[in-house]
């Protein structure tokens, strides 16, 4: 809305000067807002223009001619035709402005300038901003909505980056002025403004040290896409040397004082934020330096601390087994449970290799056993060993799901991201799907398994735990597994099309929580988890005595997992069949509408050649579509297939 100062004691009168008086839409707009008006070709005709009874507002079509200049010198109120049309459209009174106001395309925008050394250029830009309703501030603060930058150096630029204030080129103002006659145009519109944003590496000359040829080529390409240039290592014109800190321990030359030597996280962080990050946060230092400082990234996240988990496991499980590494990515020990399985082999879990019941070693424990603890010898049974592994893999799996959510999903969904949202909400939903729901279920399973291991007896039922959550597993897994390929495709497409997402993945996938695995590789874990659990439960069943009630319960638990996996396979087949069905409908010209039916599915497609003359000419190419209840025959011509 307008910030108005209404002069109620004076009558407002609009004076339409020259061309403005010939525009019918202006006359109609003034009638709608009930403001009297007169027309004039020259200012001299208005003998009573200085009358104290009237507050005259002059409407001028051009803000550069002699009439406009004379009105400004006389301190008259001057507005452009778009202001009148804007007020009529909004049902608002004409604004009072001490400066000439041509349009409202920068209304309520607060601008600050930096890096402009030519006074004439700055005066011109400021004047245009005022003509479009914008406000200028000398100092940058949180109230400034846009920083117009002619340089990426200086305090104003750094503050704008930290505040997330959009940083644009001067061209943004000039192009907005060209659209001054578009009533609904707003210069702050994201699609328009983003055309003129200052890219992260403007004014930067980058070199890359310690990267592979492919990685270096990729980063050089990204540099140019983000407004910078790249040079060979050692070139004196270079402003930034980006170092792969894991391979480079020392620099091959003594850097110049004005050269920033930064870690690669600065490079990817700048792209992710869509603005050049502060170099001081990412400075590279020699590994032998005694005063080595740890750089704290602005983009780092507080991920769950594994130390607390390790302490808790030591306290609860140390009496049961020697200390084990509970990293989300432990060494693979049991091929029966950990090898990757395809969806087609999910149900084939009967041929699990037998495991040795003893390993000939006595577990060492640093924790004092509780008074009610079962004798250690019982806890070394084969059944206990596999149950321990089931718990450990479940704990690792929960850690992986937590990493996916905390390190990737939460930051992508966060509001107020520097540079705006990295991905659209639809893309985020497609990538992560039901991962949060899967995590909720497995967190409960892990807690129940932990309680079971803490209070272990051979009669404790492991199968009951999975039967308890079988309905939840059936609800959460099929939606994710069936659309996993779409999730991977979305990641690949977004990484190619959106540099900020590519940078986001580079930063976070390099963190230790990911175990050097990509997001797509982490997301495949839910696809693999249920077969792994089924294999372990099958092993536990083999080492469970016949008179143990858990023997039957385990069989039921395995059957419940089979049901989930069968449901996944059936849904996957249905989804694929529906896709093939629609392919037929779109491919065949004139396809009957009644061919689409919920009970109908495509069985086979066959390319043939006609041998008779009944349906078409002999030798003509014919395609047969066999459905479960009918056969459709199509013939092929030069241009398209048709019935």
Coordinates of C-alpha atoms in Angstrom, one line a residue:
X1 CA 0.0 0.0 0.0
X2 CA 1.0 3.6 -0.5
X3 CA 2.6 5.6 2.3
X4 CA 0.3 8.5 2.0
X5 CA 0.2 12.0 3.4
X6 CA -3.2 13.3 2.5
X7 CA -3.8 17.0 2.3
X8 CA -7.4 17.1 3.4
X9 CA -7.6 20.9 3.6
X10 CA -6.9 21.3 -0.1
X11 CA -8.8 20.0 -3.1
X12 CA -6.8 17.7 -5.3
X13 CA -6.9 18.4 -9.0
X14 CA -5.1 16.4 -11.7
X15 CA -3.6 18.2 -14.7
X16 CA -3.2 16.0 -17.7
X17 CA -0.3 17.4 -19.8
X18 CA -0.2 17.0 -23.5
X19 CA -0.3 13.3 -24.5
X20 CA -1.6 12.2 -21.1
X21 CA -4.8 14.1 -21.8
X22 CA -5.4 12.1 -24.9
X23 CA -5.5 8.7 -23.2
X24 CA -9.0 7.4 -22.6
X25 CA -7.9 4.9 -20.0
X26 CA -6.5 7.7 -17.9
X27 CA -9.7 9.7 -18.0
X28 CA -11.7 6.6 -17.0
X29 CA -9.3 5.8 -14.2
X30 CA -9.6 9.4 -12.8
X31 CA -13.4 9.1 -12.9
X32 CA -13.2 5.8 -10.9
X33 CA -11.2 7.3 -8.1
X34 CA -13.3 10.5 -8.3
X35 CA -10.6 13.0 -8.9
X36 CA -11.3 16.1 -11.0
X37 CA -9.0 16.8 -13.9
X38 CA -8.2 19.3 -16.6
X39 CA -6.2 19.0 -19.8
X40 CA -3.5 21.3 -21.0
X41 CA -0.9 21.5 -23.7
X42 CA 1.4 24.0 -22.0
X43 CA 2.0 24.9 -18.4
X44 CA 1.5 28.6 -19.2
X45 CA -2.2 28.0 -19.9
X46 CA -2.8 27.3 -16.2
X47 CA -3.2 30.8 -14.8
X48 CA -4.3 29.5 -11.4
X49 CA -1.8 26.7 -11.1
X50 CA -0.4 28.3 -8.0
X51 CA -3.8 28.9 -6.5
X52 CA -3.9 28.0 -2.7
X53 CA -7.3 26.4 -3.2
X54 CA -5.9 23.5 -5.3
X55 CA -3.3 20.9 -4.9
X56 CA -2.4 20.2 -8.5
X57 CA -1.0 16.9 -9.5
X58 CA 0.6 16.9 -13.0
X59 CA 0.4 13.7 -15.1
X60 CA 3.3 13.7 -17.6
X61 CA 4.0 10.9 -20.1
X62 CA 7.7 11.7 -20.5
X63 CA 10.0 12.3 -17.6
X64 CA 12.8 13.8 -19.7
X65 CA 11.3 16.6 -21.7
X66 CA 11.4 20.4 -21.0
X67 CA 7.9 20.4 -19.5
X68 CA 8.9 17.8 -16.9
X69 CA 12.1 19.7 -16.1
X70 CA 10.2 22.9 -15.6
X71 CA 7.6 21.2 -13.3
X72 CA 10.4 19.8 -11.2
X73 CA 12.1 23.1 -10.9
X74 CA 8.8 24.6 -9.7
X75 CA 8.5 21.8 -7.0
X76 CA 5.3 20.6 -8.5
X77 CA 3.8 17.2 -7.8
X78 CA 4.5 15.1 -10.9
X79 CA 3.3 11.5 -11.6
X80 CA 3.3 9.2 -14.6
X81 CA 0.2 7.6 -16.2
X82 CA 1.0 4.2 -14.6
X83 CA 0.5 5.6 -11.1
X84 CA -3.0 6.8 -12.0
X85 CA -3.9 3.4 -13.5
X86 CA -2.3 1.6 -10.5
X87 CA -4.4 3.6 -8.0
X88 CA -7.6 3.0 -10.0
X89 CA -6.9 -0.8 -10.1
X90 CA -6.2 -0.9 -6.4
X91 CA -9.0 1.5 -5.4
X92 CA -6.5 3.8 -3.7
X93 CA -6.1 7.6 -3.7
X94 CA -3.3 9.2 -5.6
X95 CA -0.1 9.3 -3.5
X96 CA 1.7 12.3 -2.2
X97 CA 5.3 12.3 -3.1
X98 CA 7.9 15.0 -2.8
X99 CA 9.7 13.5 -5.8
X100 CA 8.4 12.8 -9.3
X101 CA 6.8 9.3 -9.4
X102 CA 6.3 7.6 -12.7
X103 CA 5.3 4.1 -11.7
X104 CA 5.0 1.7 -8.8
X105 CA 7.2 -1.1 -9.9
X106 CA 9.7 -0.5 -7.0
X107 CA 7.1 0.5 -4.4
X108 CA 8.2 -0.5 -0.9
X109 CA 11.7 -1.6 -2.1
X110 CA 14.6 -0.3 -0.1
X111 CA 17.9 -0.2 -2.0
X112 CA 21.5 0.3 -1.1
X113 CA 24.4 0.8 -3.5
X114 CA 28.1 -0.4 -3.3
X115 CA 31.1 -0.3 -5.6
X116 CA 30.0 2.6 -7.8
X117 CA 32.8 5.1 -8.3
X118 CA 31.3 7.3 -11.1
X119 CA 29.0 9.8 -9.5
X120 CA 27.0 10.5 -12.7
X121 CA 26.1 6.8 -13.0
X122 CA 25.0 6.6 -9.4
X123 CA 22.9 9.7 -9.6
X124 CA 21.1 8.3 -12.7
X125 CA 20.4 5.0 -11.0
X126 CA 19.1 6.7 -7.8
X127 CA 16.9 9.0 -9.9
X128 CA 15.3 6.0 -11.7
X129 CA 14.7 4.2 -8.4
X130 CA 12.9 7.2 -7.1
X131 CA 10.8 7.5 -10.3
X132 CA 9.7 3.9 -9.7
X133 CA 8.8 4.4 -6.1
X134 CA 11.9 2.9 -4.4
X135 CA 13.7 4.1 -1.4
X136 CA 17.5 4.6 -1.1
X137 CA 19.6 4.0 2.0
X138 CA 23.2 4.9 2.4
X139 CA 24.0 2.2 5.0
X140 CA 23.1 -1.5 4.7
X141 CA 20.8 -2.9 7.3
X142 CA 18.2 -5.6 7.7
X143 CA 15.6 -3.1 6.3
X144 CA 17.4 -3.0 3.0
X145 CA 15.6 -5.3 0.5
X146 CA 18.2 -5.2 -2.3
X147 CA 21.9 -4.4 -2.6
X148 CA 22.9 -3.1 -6.0
X149 CA 26.5 -4.0 -6.4
X150 CA 29.1 -3.0 -8.9
X151 CA 31.8 -4.9 -7.0
X152 CA 31.9 -8.0 -4.8
X153 CA 34.4 -6.5 -2.4
X154 CA 33.6 -4.4 0.6
X155 CA 31.7 -4.6 3.9
X156 CA 28.3 -4.0 2.4
X157 CA 28.6 -7.0 0.1
X158 CA 29.7 -9.3 3.0
X159 CA 26.9 -8.1 5.2
X160 CA 24.3 -8.6 2.4
X161 CA 25.6 -12.2 2.0
X162 CA 25.3 -12.9 5.7
X163 CA 21.8 -11.4 5.9
X164 CA 20.6 -13.2 2.7
X165 CA 19.8 -9.9 1.1
X166 CA 19.4 -10.2 -2.7
X167 CA 22.4 -8.8 -4.6
X168 CA 21.8 -7.5 -8.1
X169 CA 23.6 -5.7 -10.9
X170 CA 22.7 -2.1 -12.0
X171 CA 21.2 -3.6 -15.1
X172 CA 18.2 -4.7 -13.0
X173 CA 17.3 -1.0 -12.5
X174 CA 17.7 -0.1 -16.2
X175 CA 15.6 -3.1 -17.3
X176 CA 12.9 -2.4 -14.7
X177 CA 12.7 1.2 -16.1
X178 CA 12.1 -0.2 -19.6
X179 CA 9.0 -2.0 -18.2
X180 CA 7.7 1.2 -16.4
X181 CA 4.5 1.2 -18.4
X182 CA 3.5 -2.3 -17.4
X183 CA 0.9 -1.8 -14.7
X184 CA 1.3 -5.2 -13.0
X185 CA 5.0 -5.4 -13.2
X186 CA 7.0 -5.6 -10.0
X187 CA 10.8 -5.3 -10.1
X188 CA 11.1 -7.6 -7.1
X189 CA 9.5 -10.5 -8.9
X190 CA 11.9 -13.5 -8.5
X191 CA 11.9 -14.6 -12.1
X192 CA 12.8 -11.0 -13.2
X193 CA 15.2 -10.2 -10.5
X194 CA 17.2 -13.5 -10.8
X195 CA 18.2 -12.5 -14.4
X196 CA 20.3 -9.8 -12.8
X197 CA 21.7 -11.3 -9.7
X198 CA 25.4 -11.0 -9.0
X199 CA 26.8 -14.5 -9.6
X200 CA 29.0 -16.0 -6.8
X201 CA 32.3 -15.8 -8.6
X202 CA 32.0 -12.4 -10.3
X203 CA 35.4 -10.6 -10.2
X204 CA 37.0 -13.9 -9.3
X205 CA 39.9 -15.7 -11.0
X206 CA 40.1 -19.3 -9.7
X207 CA 42.7 -22.0 -9.8
X208 CA 42.3 -25.6 -8.6
X209 CA 44.9 -27.8 -6.9
X210 CA 44.8 -31.5 -6.0
X211 CA 41.7 -32.5 -7.9
X212 CA 41.3 -35.3 -10.5
X213 CA 41.1 -34.2 -14.1
X214 CA 37.4 -34.9 -14.3
X215 CA 36.7 -33.1 -11.0
X216 CA 38.8 -30.1 -12.1
X217 CA 37.1 -29.9 -15.5
X218 CA 33.7 -30.0 -13.7
X219 CA 34.7 -27.2 -11.3
X220 CA 36.1 -25.1 -14.1
X221 CA 32.8 -25.4 -16.0
X222 CA 30.9 -24.5 -12.8
X223 CA 33.2 -21.5 -12.3
X224 CA 32.2 -20.0 -15.7
X225 CA 28.6 -20.8 -15.1
X226 CA 28.7 -18.8 -11.9
X227 CA 30.3 -15.7 -13.4
X228 CA 34.0 -16.4 -12.8
X229 CA 37.1 -17.4 -14.7
X230 CA 39.7 -20.0 -14.2
X231 CA 43.5 -19.9 -14.6
X232 CA 46.4 -22.4 -14.3
X233 CA 47.8 -22.8 -10.8
X234 CA 50.5 -20.2 -10.2
X235 CA 49.1 -17.5 -12.5
X236 CA 49.6 -14.2 -10.7
X237 CA 46.2 -12.9 -11.8
X238 CA 44.5 -15.6 -9.8
X239 CA 42.3 -14.3 -6.8
X240 CA 41.5 -17.7 -5.3
X241 CA 43.3 -21.0 -5.2
X242 CA 40.8 -23.8 -4.3
X243 CA 42.6 -26.7 -2.7
X244 CA 41.5 -30.4 -2.2
X245 CA 42.6 -30.5 1.4
X246 CA 42.5 -34.3 1.6
X247 CA 45.2 -34.7 -1.0
X248 CA 47.2 -31.5 -0.7
X249 CA 49.4 -31.2 2.3
X250 CA 51.6 -28.3 1.2
X251 CA 51.5 -25.7 -1.6
X252 CA 54.0 -26.0 -4.5
X253 CA 54.7 -22.2 -4.3
X254 CA 54.6 -19.3 -1.8
X255 CA 51.2 -17.6 -2.4
X256 CA 51.0 -13.9 -2.9
X257 CA 49.5 -11.8 -0.1
X258 CA 46.3 -10.9 -2.1
X259 CA 45.6 -14.6 -3.0
X260 CA 43.0 -16.4 -1.1
X261 CA 43.9 -20.1 -0.5
X262 CA 40.7 -21.8 0.4
X263 CA 39.3 -25.3 0.8
X264 CA 36.9 -26.7 -1.8
X265 CA 34.0 -26.2 0.6
X266 CA 34.3 -22.5 0.0
X267 CA 33.7 -23.2 -3.7
X268 CA 30.6 -25.4 -3.3
X269 CA 29.3 -23.3 -0.4
X270 CA 29.4 -20.2 -2.5
X271 CA 27.4 -21.9 -5.3
X272 CA 24.9 -23.3 -2.7
X273 CA 24.3 -19.9 -1.1
X274 CA 24.2 -18.3 -4.6
X275 CA 26.7 -15.7 -3.3
X276 CA 30.5 -15.6 -2.7
X277 CA 31.1 -17.0 0.8
X278 CA 33.5 -15.2 3.2
X279 CA 36.9 -16.7 2.6
X280 CA 38.1 -16.4 6.3
X281 CA 35.8 -19.3 7.2
X282 CA 37.5 -21.7 4.7
X283 CA 41.2 -20.8 4.6
X284 CA 43.5 -23.7 3.8
X285 CA 46.5 -24.1 6.1
X286 CA 49.5 -26.4 5.9
X287 CA 49.1 -29.7 7.7
X288 CA 52.4 -29.3 9.5
X289 CA 51.4 -26.0 11.0
X290 CA 51.3 -26.3 14.8
X291 CA 48.5 -23.7 15.0
X292 CA 46.2 -25.5 12.6
X293 CA 42.8 -24.0 12.8
X294 CA 39.6 -25.9 12.2
X295 CA 37.4 -24.1 9.8
X296 CA 33.8 -23.9 10.8
X297 CA 31.4 -24.0 7.9
X298 CA 28.4 -21.7 7.7
X299 CA 26.7 -24.6 6.0
X300 CA 27.5 -27.3 8.5
X301 CA 24.7 -29.0 10.3
X302 CA 24.4 -30.3 13.9
X303 CA 24.0 -33.9 13.2
X304 CA 23.3 -36.5 15.9
X305 CA 26.3 -37.0 18.1
X306 CA 27.4 -40.7 18.0
X307 CA 29.4 -40.4 21.2
X308 CA 26.3 -40.5 23.4
X309 CA 25.1 -43.6 21.5
X310 CA 28.5 -45.3 21.9
X311 CA 28.5 -44.6 25.6
X312 CA 25.0 -46.0 26.0
X313 CA 25.9 -49.1 24.0
X314 CA 29.0 -49.7 26.1
X315 CA 27.0 -49.5 29.2
X316 CA 24.3 -51.8 28.1
X317 CA 26.0 -54.2 25.8
X318 CA 29.6 -54.3 27.0
X319 CA 28.7 -57.2 29.4
X320 CA 27.4 -59.1 26.4
X321 CA 30.2 -58.7 23.9
X322 CA 33.5 -57.1 23.2
X323 CA 33.3 -53.5 22.1
X324 CA 32.2 -53.1 18.6
X325 CA 32.2 -50.2 16.2
X326 CA 28.7 -48.8 15.9
X327 CA 29.4 -46.5 13.0
X328 CA 26.6 -46.4 10.5
X329 CA 29.0 -47.9 8.0
X330 CA 30.8 -50.8 9.8
X331 CA 32.9 -53.5 8.0
X332 CA 30.7 -56.2 6.4
X333 CA 30.9 -59.4 8.5
X334 CA 28.0 -61.5 7.5
X335 CA 27.5 -62.0 3.8
X336 CA 24.2 -63.7 4.4
X337 CA 22.7 -60.5 5.8
X338 CA 24.6 -57.8 4.1
X339 CA 24.9 -58.6 0.5
X340 CA 22.8 -56.6 -1.9
X341 CA 19.6 -58.3 -3.1
X342 CA 17.5 -57.5 -6.0
X343 CA 13.7 -57.0 -5.7
X344 CA 13.2 -60.2 -7.6
X345 CA 15.1 -62.3 -5.0
X346 CA 13.4 -60.8 -1.9
X347 CA 11.4 -63.9 -1.2
X348 CA 14.2 -66.4 -1.7
X349 CA 15.6 -66.4 1.8
X350 CA 15.7 -70.1 2.6
X351 CA 19.2 -70.9 1.3
X352 CA 21.1 -69.0 4.0
X353 CA 24.6 -70.3 4.6
X354 CA 25.0 -72.0 8.0
X355 CA 27.1 -69.9 10.5
X356 CA 29.5 -71.3 13.0
X357 CA 28.0 -71.5 16.4
X358 CA 31.2 -70.6 18.2
X359 CA 34.3 -68.6 17.3
X360 CA 36.6 -70.0 19.9
X361 CA 37.1 -66.7 21.7
X362 CA 35.8 -65.4 24.9
X363 CA 34.3 -61.9 24.7
X364 CA 36.0 -59.4 26.9
X365 CA 33.9 -57.0 28.8
X366 CA 34.9 -53.8 30.6
X367 CA 31.5 -53.4 32.2
X368 CA 30.5 -55.0 35.5
X369 CA 27.7 -57.5 34.9
X370 CA 24.5 -56.8 36.8
X371 CA 23.3 -59.1 39.5
X372 CA 20.4 -60.3 37.5
X373 CA 22.4 -60.9 34.4
X374 CA 22.2 -64.2 32.7
X375 CA 25.5 -66.1 32.9
X376 CA 27.9 -65.1 30.1
X377 CA 28.1 -68.5 28.7
X378 CA 24.4 -68.4 27.7
X379 CA 24.9 -65.1 26.1
X380 CA 27.4 -66.6 23.7
X381 CA 24.9 -68.9 22.1
X382 CA 24.6 -68.8 18.4
X383 CA 21.1 -67.5 18.8
X384 CA 22.4 -64.6 20.9
X385 CA 25.2 -63.9 18.4
X386 CA 22.8 -63.5 15.5
X387 CA 20.4 -61.4 17.7
X388 CA 23.3 -59.2 18.6
X389 CA 24.0 -58.7 14.9
X390 CA 20.4 -58.0 14.2
X391 CA 20.4 -55.2 16.8
X392 CA 23.7 -53.8 15.6
X393 CA 22.5 -53.6 11.9
X394 CA 19.2 -52.1 13.1
X395 CA 21.1 -49.4 15.0
X396 CA 23.3 -48.7 12.0
X397 CA 20.2 -48.5 9.8
X398 CA 18.5 -46.0 12.1
X399 CA 21.7 -43.9 12.0
X400 CA 21.7 -43.9 8.2
X401 CA 18.1 -42.9 8.0
X402 CA 18.7 -40.1 10.6
X403 CA 21.7 -38.9 8.5
X404 CA 19.5 -38.8 5.3
X405 CA 16.9 -36.7 7.1
X406 CA 19.2 -34.4 9.2
X407 CA 21.9 -33.9 6.6
X408 CA 19.8 -33.7 3.5
X409 CA 16.0 -33.4 3.9
X410 CA 15.8 -31.0 6.8
X411 CA 18.2 -28.3 5.2
X412 CA 16.4 -28.6 1.9
X413 CA 13.0 -28.0 3.5
X414 CA 14.3 -25.2 5.7
X415 CA 12.7 -21.8 5.2
X416 CA 14.8 -18.7 4.6
X417 CA 17.6 -20.4 2.8
X418 CA 20.4 -18.1 1.6
X419 CA 19.8 -17.6 -2.1
X420 CA 16.2 -19.0 -1.8
X421 CA 15.0 -22.6 -1.9
X422 CA 17.4 -25.1 -3.5
X423 CA 14.7 -27.5 -4.6
X424 CA 10.9 -27.2 -5.1
X425 CA 8.8 -28.9 -2.5
X426 CA 7.5 -31.4 -5.1
X427 CA 11.1 -32.4 -5.9
X428 CA 12.0 -32.9 -2.2
X429 CA 8.9 -35.0 -1.7
X430 CA 9.8 -37.2 -4.7
X431 CA 13.3 -37.7 -3.5
X432 CA 12.7 -38.6 0.1
X433 CA 9.2 -40.0 0.0
X434 CA 8.2 -41.9 3.2
X435 CA 11.8 -41.9 4.7
X436 CA 10.6 -40.1 7.9
X437 CA 7.8 -42.7 8.4
X438 CA 10.3 -45.5 7.8
X439 CA 12.6 -44.0 10.4
X440 CA 9.8 -43.7 13.0
X441 CA 9.0 -47.4 12.6
X442 CA 12.7 -48.6 12.8
X443 CA 13.4 -46.3 15.8
X444 CA 10.8 -48.2 17.7
X445 CA 12.1 -51.6 16.5
X446 CA 15.6 -50.6 17.5
X447 CA 14.4 -49.6 21.0
X448 CA 12.6 -52.9 21.5
X449 CA 15.6 -54.8 20.3
X450 CA 17.9 -52.8 22.6
X451 CA 15.6 -53.6 25.6
X452 CA 15.6 -57.3 24.5
X453 CA 19.5 -57.4 24.4
X454 CA 19.8 -55.7 27.8
X455 CA 17.5 -58.2 29.4
X456 CA 18.5 -61.2 27.3
X457 CA 17.2 -64.7 28.0
X458 CA 16.9 -67.5 25.4
X459 CA 13.1 -67.4 25.8
X460 CA 12.8 -63.8 24.8
X461 CA 10.8 -63.4 21.6
X462 CA 12.5 -61.7 18.7
X463 CA 9.7 -62.5 16.3
X464 CA 7.1 -60.7 18.4
X465 CA 9.0 -57.4 17.8
X466 CA 8.6 -57.6 14.0
X467 CA 5.0 -58.9 14.2
X468 CA 4.2 -55.9 16.3
X469 CA 5.3 -53.5 13.6
X470 CA 4.3 -55.6 10.5
X471 CA 1.4 -53.3 9.6
X472 CA 3.6 -50.2 9.9
X473 CA 6.2 -51.8 7.6
X474 CA 3.5 -52.7 5.1
X475 CA 2.3 -49.2 5.1
X476 CA 5.6 -47.4 4.8
X477 CA 7.8 -49.5 2.6
X478 CA 5.9 -50.0 -0.7
X479 CA 5.5 -46.3 -1.4
X480 CA 9.2 -45.7 -1.1
X481 CA 10.6 -48.8 -2.8
X482 CA 8.1 -48.7 -5.7
X483 CA 9.1 -45.1 -6.5
X484 CA 12.8 -45.5 -5.7
X485 CA 13.8 -45.3 -9.4
X486 CA 11.9 -42.0 -9.7
X487 CA 13.7 -40.7 -6.6
X488 CA 17.1 -41.5 -8.2
X489 CA 16.1 -40.0 -11.5
X490 CA 15.0 -36.8 -9.7
X491 CA 18.3 -36.5 -7.9
X492 CA 20.2 -37.0 -11.2
X493 CA 18.1 -34.5 -13.1
X494 CA 18.2 -31.8 -10.4
X495 CA 21.9 -32.2 -9.9
X496 CA 22.4 -31.6 -13.6
X497 CA 20.0 -28.7 -13.9
X498 CA 20.5 -27.0 -10.6
X499 CA 24.1 -26.0 -9.7
X500 CA 23.1 -25.1 -6.1
X501 CA 21.8 -28.6 -5.5
X502 CA 24.9 -30.1 -7.1
X503 CA 27.0 -27.9 -4.6
X504 CA 24.7 -28.9 -1.7
X505 CA 25.4 -32.6 -2.4
X506 CA 29.1 -32.0 -2.8
X507 CA 29.3 -30.4 0.6
X508 CA 27.2 -32.9 2.5
X509 CA 28.3 -36.1 0.8
X510 CA 31.9 -35.2 1.8
X511 CA 31.0 -35.2 5.5
X512 CA 32.0 -38.3 7.6
X513 CA 28.4 -39.1 8.5
X514 CA 27.8 -40.2 4.9
X515 CA 30.7 -42.7 4.9
X516 CA 31.8 -41.5 1.4
X517 CA 28.4 -42.5 -0.1
X518 CA 26.2 -40.4 -2.3
X519 CA 22.6 -39.5 -1.4
X520 CA 21.4 -42.0 -4.0
X521 CA 23.5 -44.7 -2.4
X522 CA 22.2 -43.9 1.0
X523 CA 18.6 -44.0 -0.2
X524 CA 19.0 -47.5 -1.5
X525 CA 19.3 -48.8 2.1
X526 CA 15.6 -49.1 2.7
X527 CA 15.3 -51.2 -0.5
X528 CA 17.9 -53.5 1.0
X529 CA 16.8 -53.5 4.6
X530 CA 13.8 -55.9 4.7
X531 CA 15.6 -58.7 2.8
X532 CA 18.5 -58.3 5.2
X533 CA 16.2 -58.5 8.2
X534 CA 14.5 -61.6 6.7
X535 CA 17.9 -63.3 6.3
X536 CA 18.9 -62.6 9.9
X537 CA 15.5 -63.8 11.3
X538 CA 15.9 -66.9 9.2
X539 CA 19.4 -67.4 10.8
X540 CA 18.0 -66.8 14.3
X541 CA 15.2 -69.4 13.6
X542 CA 17.9 -72.0 12.6
X543 CA 19.6 -71.5 16.0
X544 CA 16.4 -71.5 18.0
X545 CA 15.5 -74.7 19.8
X546 CA 12.4 -76.6 18.6
X547 CA 10.7 -76.2 22.1
X548 CA 11.3 -72.5 22.2
X549 CA 8.0 -70.6 21.6
X550 CA 9.9 -68.0 19.5
X551 CA 10.5 -70.7 16.8
X552 CA 6.9 -70.4 15.6
X553 CA 6.8 -66.7 16.2
X554 CA 9.9 -66.2 14.0
X555 CA 8.2 -68.1 11.2
X556 CA 5.2 -65.8 11.4
X557 CA 7.5 -62.8 11.5
X558 CA 9.4 -64.0 8.4
X559 CA 6.0 -64.6 6.7
X560 CA 4.9 -61.1 7.6
X561 CA 8.1 -59.7 5.9
X562 CA 7.4 -61.9 2.9
X563 CA 4.0 -60.3 2.7
X564 CA 5.5 -56.8 2.7
X565 CA 8.0 -57.7 0.0
X566 CA 5.3 -59.5 -2.0
X567 CA 3.2 -56.4 -1.8
X568 CA 6.1 -54.3 -3.0
X569 CA 6.7 -56.6 -6.0
X570 CA 3.0 -56.6 -6.9
X571 CA 2.7 -52.9 -6.6
X572 CA 5.8 -52.5 -8.7
X573 CA 4.5 -54.8 -11.4
X574 CA 1.1 -53.0 -11.4
X575 CA 2.9 -49.6 -11.7
X576 CA 5.0 -50.9 -14.6
X577 CA 1.9 -52.5 -16.3
X578 CA 0.0 -49.2 -16.0
X579 CA 2.9 -47.3 -17.5
X580 CA 3.0 -49.8 -20.5
X581 CA -0.7 -49.5 -20.9
X582 CA -0.6 -45.8 -21.2
X583 CA 2.3 -46.0 -23.6
X584 CA 0.0 -48.1 -25.9
X585 CA -2.8 -45.5 -25.6
X586 CA -0.5 -42.6 -26.5
X587 CA 1.3 -44.5 -29.3
X588 CA -1.7 -45.8 -31.2
X589 CA -3.6 -43.2 -33.1
X590 CA -7.4 -43.5 -32.7
X591 CA -7.1 -45.9 -29.8
X592 CA -10.6 -46.7 -28.5
X593 CA -11.5 -44.9 -25.3
X594 CA -13.0 -48.1 -23.8
X595 CA -9.7 -49.9 -24.0
X596 CA -8.7 -48.2 -20.8
X597 CA -10.1 -50.3 -17.9
X598 CA -9.1 -50.9 -14.3
X599 CA -9.3 -54.7 -14.9
X600 CA -7.3 -54.8 -18.1
X601 CA -3.5 -55.2 -18.3
X602 CA -1.1 -55.6 -21.2
X603 CA 0.4 -59.1 -21.5
X604 CA 2.5 -59.0 -24.6
X605 CA 3.3 -56.8 -27.6
X606 CA 4.3 -58.6 -30.9
X607 CA 5.5 -57.2 -34.2
X608 CA 4.3 -59.3 -37.1
X609 CA 3.8 -59.2 -40.9
X610 CA 0.3 -59.9 -42.5
X611 CA 0.2 -63.1 -44.5
X612 CA -3.5 -62.8 -45.6
X613 CA -5.7 -60.1 -47.0
X614 CA -8.5 -60.1 -44.4
X615 CA -7.4 -57.3 -42.1
X616 CA -4.9 -55.5 -44.3
X617 CA -2.7 -55.9 -47.3
X618 CA -0.4 -58.9 -47.6
X619 CA 3.1 -58.2 -46.3
X620 CA 2.0 -55.1 -44.3
X621 CA 3.6 -54.6 -40.9
X622 CA 1.1 -55.4 -38.1
X623 CA 1.5 -54.9 -34.3
X624 CA -0.5 -57.2 -32.0
X625 CA -1.3 -56.0 -28.4
X626 CA -2.4 -58.9 -26.3
X627 CA -4.3 -57.9 -23.2
X628 CA -5.6 -60.2 -20.5
X629 CA -9.1 -60.2 -22.0
X630 CA -8.7 -59.1 -25.6
X631 CA -6.4 -58.8 -28.6
X632 CA -6.0 -55.5 -30.4
X633 CA -4.5 -55.4 -33.9
X634 CA -2.9 -52.3 -35.4
X635 CA -1.2 -51.6 -38.7
X636 CA 1.8 -49.3 -39.3
X637 CA 2.1 -46.6 -41.9
X638 CA 4.9 -44.3 -42.8
X639 CA 3.9 -41.6 -40.3
X640 CA 2.3 -43.2 -37.3
X641 CA 0.7 -46.4 -36.0
X642 CA -3.1 -46.6 -36.3
X643 CA -6.0 -49.0 -35.9

